PDB file of C-alpha atoms in Angstrom:
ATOM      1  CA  UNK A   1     162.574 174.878  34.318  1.00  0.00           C
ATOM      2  CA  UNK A   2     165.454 174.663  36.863  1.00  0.00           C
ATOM      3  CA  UNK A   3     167.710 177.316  38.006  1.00  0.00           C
ATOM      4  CA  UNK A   4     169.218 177.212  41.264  1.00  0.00           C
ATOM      5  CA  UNK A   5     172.092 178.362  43.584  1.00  0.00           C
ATOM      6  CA  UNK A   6     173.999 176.015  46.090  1.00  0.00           C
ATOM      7  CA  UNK A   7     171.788 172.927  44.838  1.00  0.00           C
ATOM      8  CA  UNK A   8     173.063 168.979  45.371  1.00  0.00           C
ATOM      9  CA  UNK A   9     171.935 166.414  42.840  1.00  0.00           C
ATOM     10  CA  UNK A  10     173.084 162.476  42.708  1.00  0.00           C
ATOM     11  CA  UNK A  11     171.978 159.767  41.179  1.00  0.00           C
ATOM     12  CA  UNK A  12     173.117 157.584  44.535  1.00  0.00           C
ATOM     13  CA  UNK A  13     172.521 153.876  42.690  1.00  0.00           C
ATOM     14  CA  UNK A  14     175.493 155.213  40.166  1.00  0.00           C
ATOM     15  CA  UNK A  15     177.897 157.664  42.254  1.00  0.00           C
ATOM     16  CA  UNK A  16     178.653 157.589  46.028  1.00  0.00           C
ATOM     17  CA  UNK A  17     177.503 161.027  47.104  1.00  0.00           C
ATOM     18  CA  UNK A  18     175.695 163.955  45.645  1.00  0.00           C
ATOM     19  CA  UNK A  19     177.045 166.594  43.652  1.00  0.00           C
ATOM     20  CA  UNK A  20     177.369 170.314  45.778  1.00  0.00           C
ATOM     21  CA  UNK A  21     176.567 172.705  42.526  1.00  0.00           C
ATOM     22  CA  UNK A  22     176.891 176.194  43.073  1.00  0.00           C
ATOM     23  CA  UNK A  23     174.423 176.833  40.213  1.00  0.00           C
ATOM     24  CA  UNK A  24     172.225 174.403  38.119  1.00  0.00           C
ATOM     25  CA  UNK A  25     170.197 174.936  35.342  1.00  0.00           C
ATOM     26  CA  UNK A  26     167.791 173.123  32.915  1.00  0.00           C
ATOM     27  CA  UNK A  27     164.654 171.559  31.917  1.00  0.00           C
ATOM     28  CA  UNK A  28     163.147 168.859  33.875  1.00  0.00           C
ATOM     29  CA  UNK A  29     159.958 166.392  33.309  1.00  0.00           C
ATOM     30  CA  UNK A  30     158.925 164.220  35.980  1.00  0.00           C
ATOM     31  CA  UNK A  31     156.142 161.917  35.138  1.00  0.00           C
ATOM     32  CA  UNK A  32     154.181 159.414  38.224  1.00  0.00           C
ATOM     33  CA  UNK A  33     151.752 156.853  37.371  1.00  0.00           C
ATOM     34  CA  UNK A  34     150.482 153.851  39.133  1.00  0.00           C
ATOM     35  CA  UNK A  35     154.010 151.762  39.604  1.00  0.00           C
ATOM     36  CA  UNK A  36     155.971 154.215  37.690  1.00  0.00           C
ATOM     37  CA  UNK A  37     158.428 157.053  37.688  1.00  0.00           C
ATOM     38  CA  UNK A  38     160.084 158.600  35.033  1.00  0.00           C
ATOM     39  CA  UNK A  39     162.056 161.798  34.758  1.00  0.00           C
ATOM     40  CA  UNK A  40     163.913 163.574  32.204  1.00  0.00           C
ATOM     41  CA  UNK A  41     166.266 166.164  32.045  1.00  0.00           C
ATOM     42  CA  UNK A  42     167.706 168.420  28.896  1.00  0.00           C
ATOM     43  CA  UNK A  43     169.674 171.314  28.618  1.00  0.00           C
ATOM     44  CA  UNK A  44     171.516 171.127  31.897  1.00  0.00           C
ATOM     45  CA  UNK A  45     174.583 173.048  32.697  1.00  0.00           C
ATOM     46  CA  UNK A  46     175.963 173.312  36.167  1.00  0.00           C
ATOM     47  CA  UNK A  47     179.286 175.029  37.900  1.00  0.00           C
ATOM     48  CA  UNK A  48     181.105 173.842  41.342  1.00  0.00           C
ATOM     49  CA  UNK A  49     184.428 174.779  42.414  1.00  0.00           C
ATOM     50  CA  UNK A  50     186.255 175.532  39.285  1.00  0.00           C
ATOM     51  CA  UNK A  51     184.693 172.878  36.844  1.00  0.00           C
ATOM     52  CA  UNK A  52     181.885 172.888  34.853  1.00  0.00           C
ATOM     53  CA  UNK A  53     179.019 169.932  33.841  1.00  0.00           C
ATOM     54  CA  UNK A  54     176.573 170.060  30.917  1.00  0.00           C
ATOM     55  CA  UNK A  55     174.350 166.757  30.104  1.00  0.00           C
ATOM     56  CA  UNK A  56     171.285 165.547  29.969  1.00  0.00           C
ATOM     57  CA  UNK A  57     169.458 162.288  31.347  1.00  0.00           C
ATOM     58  CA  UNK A  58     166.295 159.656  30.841  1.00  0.00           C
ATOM     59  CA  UNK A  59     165.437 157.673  33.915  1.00  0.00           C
ATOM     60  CA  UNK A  60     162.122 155.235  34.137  1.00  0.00           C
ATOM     61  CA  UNK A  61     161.340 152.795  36.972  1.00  0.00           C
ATOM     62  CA  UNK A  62     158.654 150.974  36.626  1.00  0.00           C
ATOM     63  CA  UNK A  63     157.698 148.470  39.638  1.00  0.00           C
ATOM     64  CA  UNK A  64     159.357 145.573  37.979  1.00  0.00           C
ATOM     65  CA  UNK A  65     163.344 146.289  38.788  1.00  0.00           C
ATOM     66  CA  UNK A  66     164.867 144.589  36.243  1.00  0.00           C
ATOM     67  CA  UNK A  67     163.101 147.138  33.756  1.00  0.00           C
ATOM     68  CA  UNK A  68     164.263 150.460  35.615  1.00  0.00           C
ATOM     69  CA  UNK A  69     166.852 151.777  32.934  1.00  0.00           C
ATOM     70  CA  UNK A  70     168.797 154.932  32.803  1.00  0.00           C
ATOM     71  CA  UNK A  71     169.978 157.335  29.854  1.00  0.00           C
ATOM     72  CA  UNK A  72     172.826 159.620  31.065  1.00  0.00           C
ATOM     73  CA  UNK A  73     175.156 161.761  28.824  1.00  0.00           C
ATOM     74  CA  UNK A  74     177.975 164.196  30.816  1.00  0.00           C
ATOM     75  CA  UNK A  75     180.187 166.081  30.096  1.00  0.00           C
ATOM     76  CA  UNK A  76     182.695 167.345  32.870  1.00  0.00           C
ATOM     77  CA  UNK A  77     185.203 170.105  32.145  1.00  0.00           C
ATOM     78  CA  UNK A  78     187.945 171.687  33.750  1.00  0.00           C
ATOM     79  CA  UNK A  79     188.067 169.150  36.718  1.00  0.00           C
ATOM     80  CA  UNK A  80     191.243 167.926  38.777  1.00  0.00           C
ATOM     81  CA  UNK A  81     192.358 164.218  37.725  1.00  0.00           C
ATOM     82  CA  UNK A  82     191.624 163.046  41.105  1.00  0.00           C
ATOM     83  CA  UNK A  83     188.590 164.661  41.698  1.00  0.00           C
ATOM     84  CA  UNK A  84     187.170 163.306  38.254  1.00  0.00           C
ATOM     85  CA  UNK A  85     187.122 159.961  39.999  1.00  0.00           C
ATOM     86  CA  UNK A  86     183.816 160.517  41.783  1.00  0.00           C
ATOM     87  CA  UNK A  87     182.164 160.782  38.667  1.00  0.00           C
ATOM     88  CA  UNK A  88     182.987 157.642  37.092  1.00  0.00           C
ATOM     89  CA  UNK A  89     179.808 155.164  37.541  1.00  0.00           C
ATOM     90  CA  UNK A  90     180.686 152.795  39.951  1.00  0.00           C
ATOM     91  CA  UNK A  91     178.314 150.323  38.415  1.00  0.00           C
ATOM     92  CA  UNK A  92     181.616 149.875  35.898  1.00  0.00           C
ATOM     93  CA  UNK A  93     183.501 146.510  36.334  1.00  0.00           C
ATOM     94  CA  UNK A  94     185.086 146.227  39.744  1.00  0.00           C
ATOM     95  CA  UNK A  95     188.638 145.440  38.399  1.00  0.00           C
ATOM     96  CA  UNK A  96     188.428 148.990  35.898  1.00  0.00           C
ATOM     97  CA  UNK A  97     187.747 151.087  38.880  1.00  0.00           C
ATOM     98  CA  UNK A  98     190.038 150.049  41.045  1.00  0.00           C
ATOM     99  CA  UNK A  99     192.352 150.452  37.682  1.00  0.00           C
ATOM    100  CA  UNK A 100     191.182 153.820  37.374  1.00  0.00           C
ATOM    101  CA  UNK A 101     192.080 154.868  40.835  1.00  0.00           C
ATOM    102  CA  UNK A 102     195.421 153.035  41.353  1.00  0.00           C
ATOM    103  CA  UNK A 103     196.432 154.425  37.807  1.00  0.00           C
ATOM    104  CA  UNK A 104     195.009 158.240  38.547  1.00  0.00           C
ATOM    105  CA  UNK A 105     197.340 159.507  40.879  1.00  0.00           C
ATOM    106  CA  UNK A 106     196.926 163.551  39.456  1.00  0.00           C
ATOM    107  CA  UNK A 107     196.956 165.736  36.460  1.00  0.00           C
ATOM    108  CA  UNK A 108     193.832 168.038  35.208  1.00  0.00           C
ATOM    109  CA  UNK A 109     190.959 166.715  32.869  1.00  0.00           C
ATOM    110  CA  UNK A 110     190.463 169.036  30.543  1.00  0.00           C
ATOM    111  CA  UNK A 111     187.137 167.405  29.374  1.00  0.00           C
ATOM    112  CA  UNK A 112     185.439 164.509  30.009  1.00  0.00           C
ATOM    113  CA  UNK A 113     182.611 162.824  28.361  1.00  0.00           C
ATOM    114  CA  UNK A 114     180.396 159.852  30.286  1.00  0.00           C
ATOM    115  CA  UNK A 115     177.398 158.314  28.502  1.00  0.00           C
ATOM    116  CA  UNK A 116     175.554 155.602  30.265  1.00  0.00           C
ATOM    117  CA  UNK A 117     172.605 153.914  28.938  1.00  0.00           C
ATOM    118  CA  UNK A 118     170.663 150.576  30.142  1.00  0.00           C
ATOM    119  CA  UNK A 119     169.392 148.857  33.122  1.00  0.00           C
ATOM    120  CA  UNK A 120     169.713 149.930  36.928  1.00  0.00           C
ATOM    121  CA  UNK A 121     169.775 146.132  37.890  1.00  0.00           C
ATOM    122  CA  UNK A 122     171.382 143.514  35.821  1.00  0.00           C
ATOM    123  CA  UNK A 123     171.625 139.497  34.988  1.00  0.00           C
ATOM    124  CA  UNK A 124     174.798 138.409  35.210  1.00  0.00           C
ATOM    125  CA  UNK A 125     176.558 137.677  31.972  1.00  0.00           C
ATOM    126  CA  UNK A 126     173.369 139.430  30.006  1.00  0.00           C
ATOM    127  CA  UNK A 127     174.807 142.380  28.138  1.00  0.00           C
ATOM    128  CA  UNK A 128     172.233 144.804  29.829  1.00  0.00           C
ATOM    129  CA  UNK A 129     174.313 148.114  29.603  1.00  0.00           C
ATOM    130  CA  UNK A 130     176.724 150.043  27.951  1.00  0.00           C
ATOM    131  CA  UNK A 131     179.062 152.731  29.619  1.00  0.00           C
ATOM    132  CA  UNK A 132     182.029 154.800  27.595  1.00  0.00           C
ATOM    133  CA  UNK A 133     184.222 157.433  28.884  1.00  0.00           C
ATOM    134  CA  UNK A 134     186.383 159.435  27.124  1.00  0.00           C
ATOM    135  CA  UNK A 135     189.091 161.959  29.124  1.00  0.00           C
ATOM    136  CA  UNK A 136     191.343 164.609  27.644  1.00  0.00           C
ATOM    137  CA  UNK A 137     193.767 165.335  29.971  1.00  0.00           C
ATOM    138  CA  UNK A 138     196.875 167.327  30.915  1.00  0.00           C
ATOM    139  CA  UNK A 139     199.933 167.567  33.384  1.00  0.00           C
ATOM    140  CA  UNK A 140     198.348 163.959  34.157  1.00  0.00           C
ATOM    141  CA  UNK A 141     200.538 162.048  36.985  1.00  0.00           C
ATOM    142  CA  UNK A 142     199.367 158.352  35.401  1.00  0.00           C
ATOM    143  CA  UNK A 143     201.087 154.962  37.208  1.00  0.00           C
ATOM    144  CA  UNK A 144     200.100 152.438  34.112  1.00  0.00           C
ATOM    145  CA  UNK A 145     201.932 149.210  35.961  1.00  0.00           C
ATOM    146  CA  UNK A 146     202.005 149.554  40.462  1.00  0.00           C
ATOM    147  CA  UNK A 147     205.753 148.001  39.764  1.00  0.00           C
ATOM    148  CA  UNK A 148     206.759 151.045  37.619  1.00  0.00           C
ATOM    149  CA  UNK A 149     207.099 154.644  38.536  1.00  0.00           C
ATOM    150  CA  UNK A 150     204.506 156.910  37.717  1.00  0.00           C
ATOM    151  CA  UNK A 151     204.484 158.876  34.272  1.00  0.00           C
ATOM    152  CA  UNK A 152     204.269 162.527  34.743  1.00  0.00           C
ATOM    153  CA  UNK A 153     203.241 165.454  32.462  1.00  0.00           C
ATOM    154  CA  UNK A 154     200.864 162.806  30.551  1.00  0.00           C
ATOM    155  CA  UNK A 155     199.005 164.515  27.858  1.00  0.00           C
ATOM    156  CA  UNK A 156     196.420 162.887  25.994  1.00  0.00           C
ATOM    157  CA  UNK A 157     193.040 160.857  25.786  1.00  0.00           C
ATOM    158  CA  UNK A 158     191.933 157.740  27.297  1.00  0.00           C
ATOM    159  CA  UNK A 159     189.017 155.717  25.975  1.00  0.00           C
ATOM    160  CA  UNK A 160     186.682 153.120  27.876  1.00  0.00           C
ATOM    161  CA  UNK A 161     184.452 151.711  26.283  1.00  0.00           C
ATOM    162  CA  UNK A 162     182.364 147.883  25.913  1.00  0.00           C
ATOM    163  CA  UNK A 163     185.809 146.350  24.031  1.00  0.00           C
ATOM    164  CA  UNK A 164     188.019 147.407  26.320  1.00  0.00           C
ATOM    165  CA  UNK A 165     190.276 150.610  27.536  1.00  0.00           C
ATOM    166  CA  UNK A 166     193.002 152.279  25.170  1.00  0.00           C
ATOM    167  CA  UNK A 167     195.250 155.314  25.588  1.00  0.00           C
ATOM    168  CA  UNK A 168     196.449 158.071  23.029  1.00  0.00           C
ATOM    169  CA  UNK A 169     199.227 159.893  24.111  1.00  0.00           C
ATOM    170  CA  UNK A 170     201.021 162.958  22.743  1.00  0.00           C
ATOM    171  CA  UNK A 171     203.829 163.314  26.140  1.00  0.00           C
ATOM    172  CA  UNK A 172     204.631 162.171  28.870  1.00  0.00           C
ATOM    173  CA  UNK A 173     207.876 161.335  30.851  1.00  0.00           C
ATOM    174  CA  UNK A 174     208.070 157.613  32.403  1.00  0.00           C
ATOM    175  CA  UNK A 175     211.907 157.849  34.234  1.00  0.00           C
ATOM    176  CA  UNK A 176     212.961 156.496  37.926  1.00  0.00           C
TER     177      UNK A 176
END
């Protein structure tokens, strides 16, 4: 079992800095043989700042890198748009995140859901992963085009997932 106070936790191949968690909680299994480490972690809820994290994870890496795969399922809630960034895997295509943070420019996520399974180290042009988000957000500040002016108040969900990124929307006002 984990439970701890003031505790920092990253998994620094997929984000660029370790979480600060004011409290984390859960069930972890760590396994070591010969040329192999695996963990796995269930049933863990976390708090920092104002947000909140629940998930759960599967990681093995054997000595061979092109078998070292992760399982990773997260759910973030009550987060600030921008801050929501840092936990978008940055092992997504370059072009989406650099979408993501030109088109991000505020709002509040009111829940966000990031599932990540497959290998830590990839063949190009081999389907060897799969990532999907999927953010419900409001009083989102969103610029969809750099030429246009940004939308504000933006409520709704956006999608990302292997066939591409879509966008339901319930408000918003796009003016200038």
């Amino acid at each position: 079992s984990l439970a701890g106070e003031q505790v920092a936790l990253g998994f620094l191949d997929f984000f660029d800095q370790p979480t600060q968690f004011d409290h984390l909680g859960g069930e972890v299994l760590i396994w070591f043989a010969p040329g192999r480490l695996a963990m796995q972690g269930h049933d863990l809820a976390a708090t920092f700042a104002a947000s909140a994290v629940r998930g759960e994870f599967s990681f093995g890496r054997p000595s061979d890198p092109l078998e070292q795969r992760l399982s990773m399922r997260l759910r973030l809630s009550d987060i600030d748009g921008r801050a929501a960034l840092a936990y978008v895997p940055r092992e997504l295509p370059q072009a989406l995140l650099h979408g993501l943070d030109q088109a991000v420019v505020g709002g509040h996520v009111d829940v966000a859901d990031i599932v990540y399974h497959g290998h830590l180290r990839t063949l190009p042009g081999l389907p060897m992963r799969q990532v999907e988000l999927n953010i419900k957000l409001h009083d989102g500040i969103v610029r969809f085009h750099p030429d246009w002016p940004p939308a504000m108040g933006v409520v709704g969900r956006v999608k990302y997932t292997g066939s591409g990124t879509t966008g339901e929307f319930d408000t918003g006002n796009l003016g200038g």
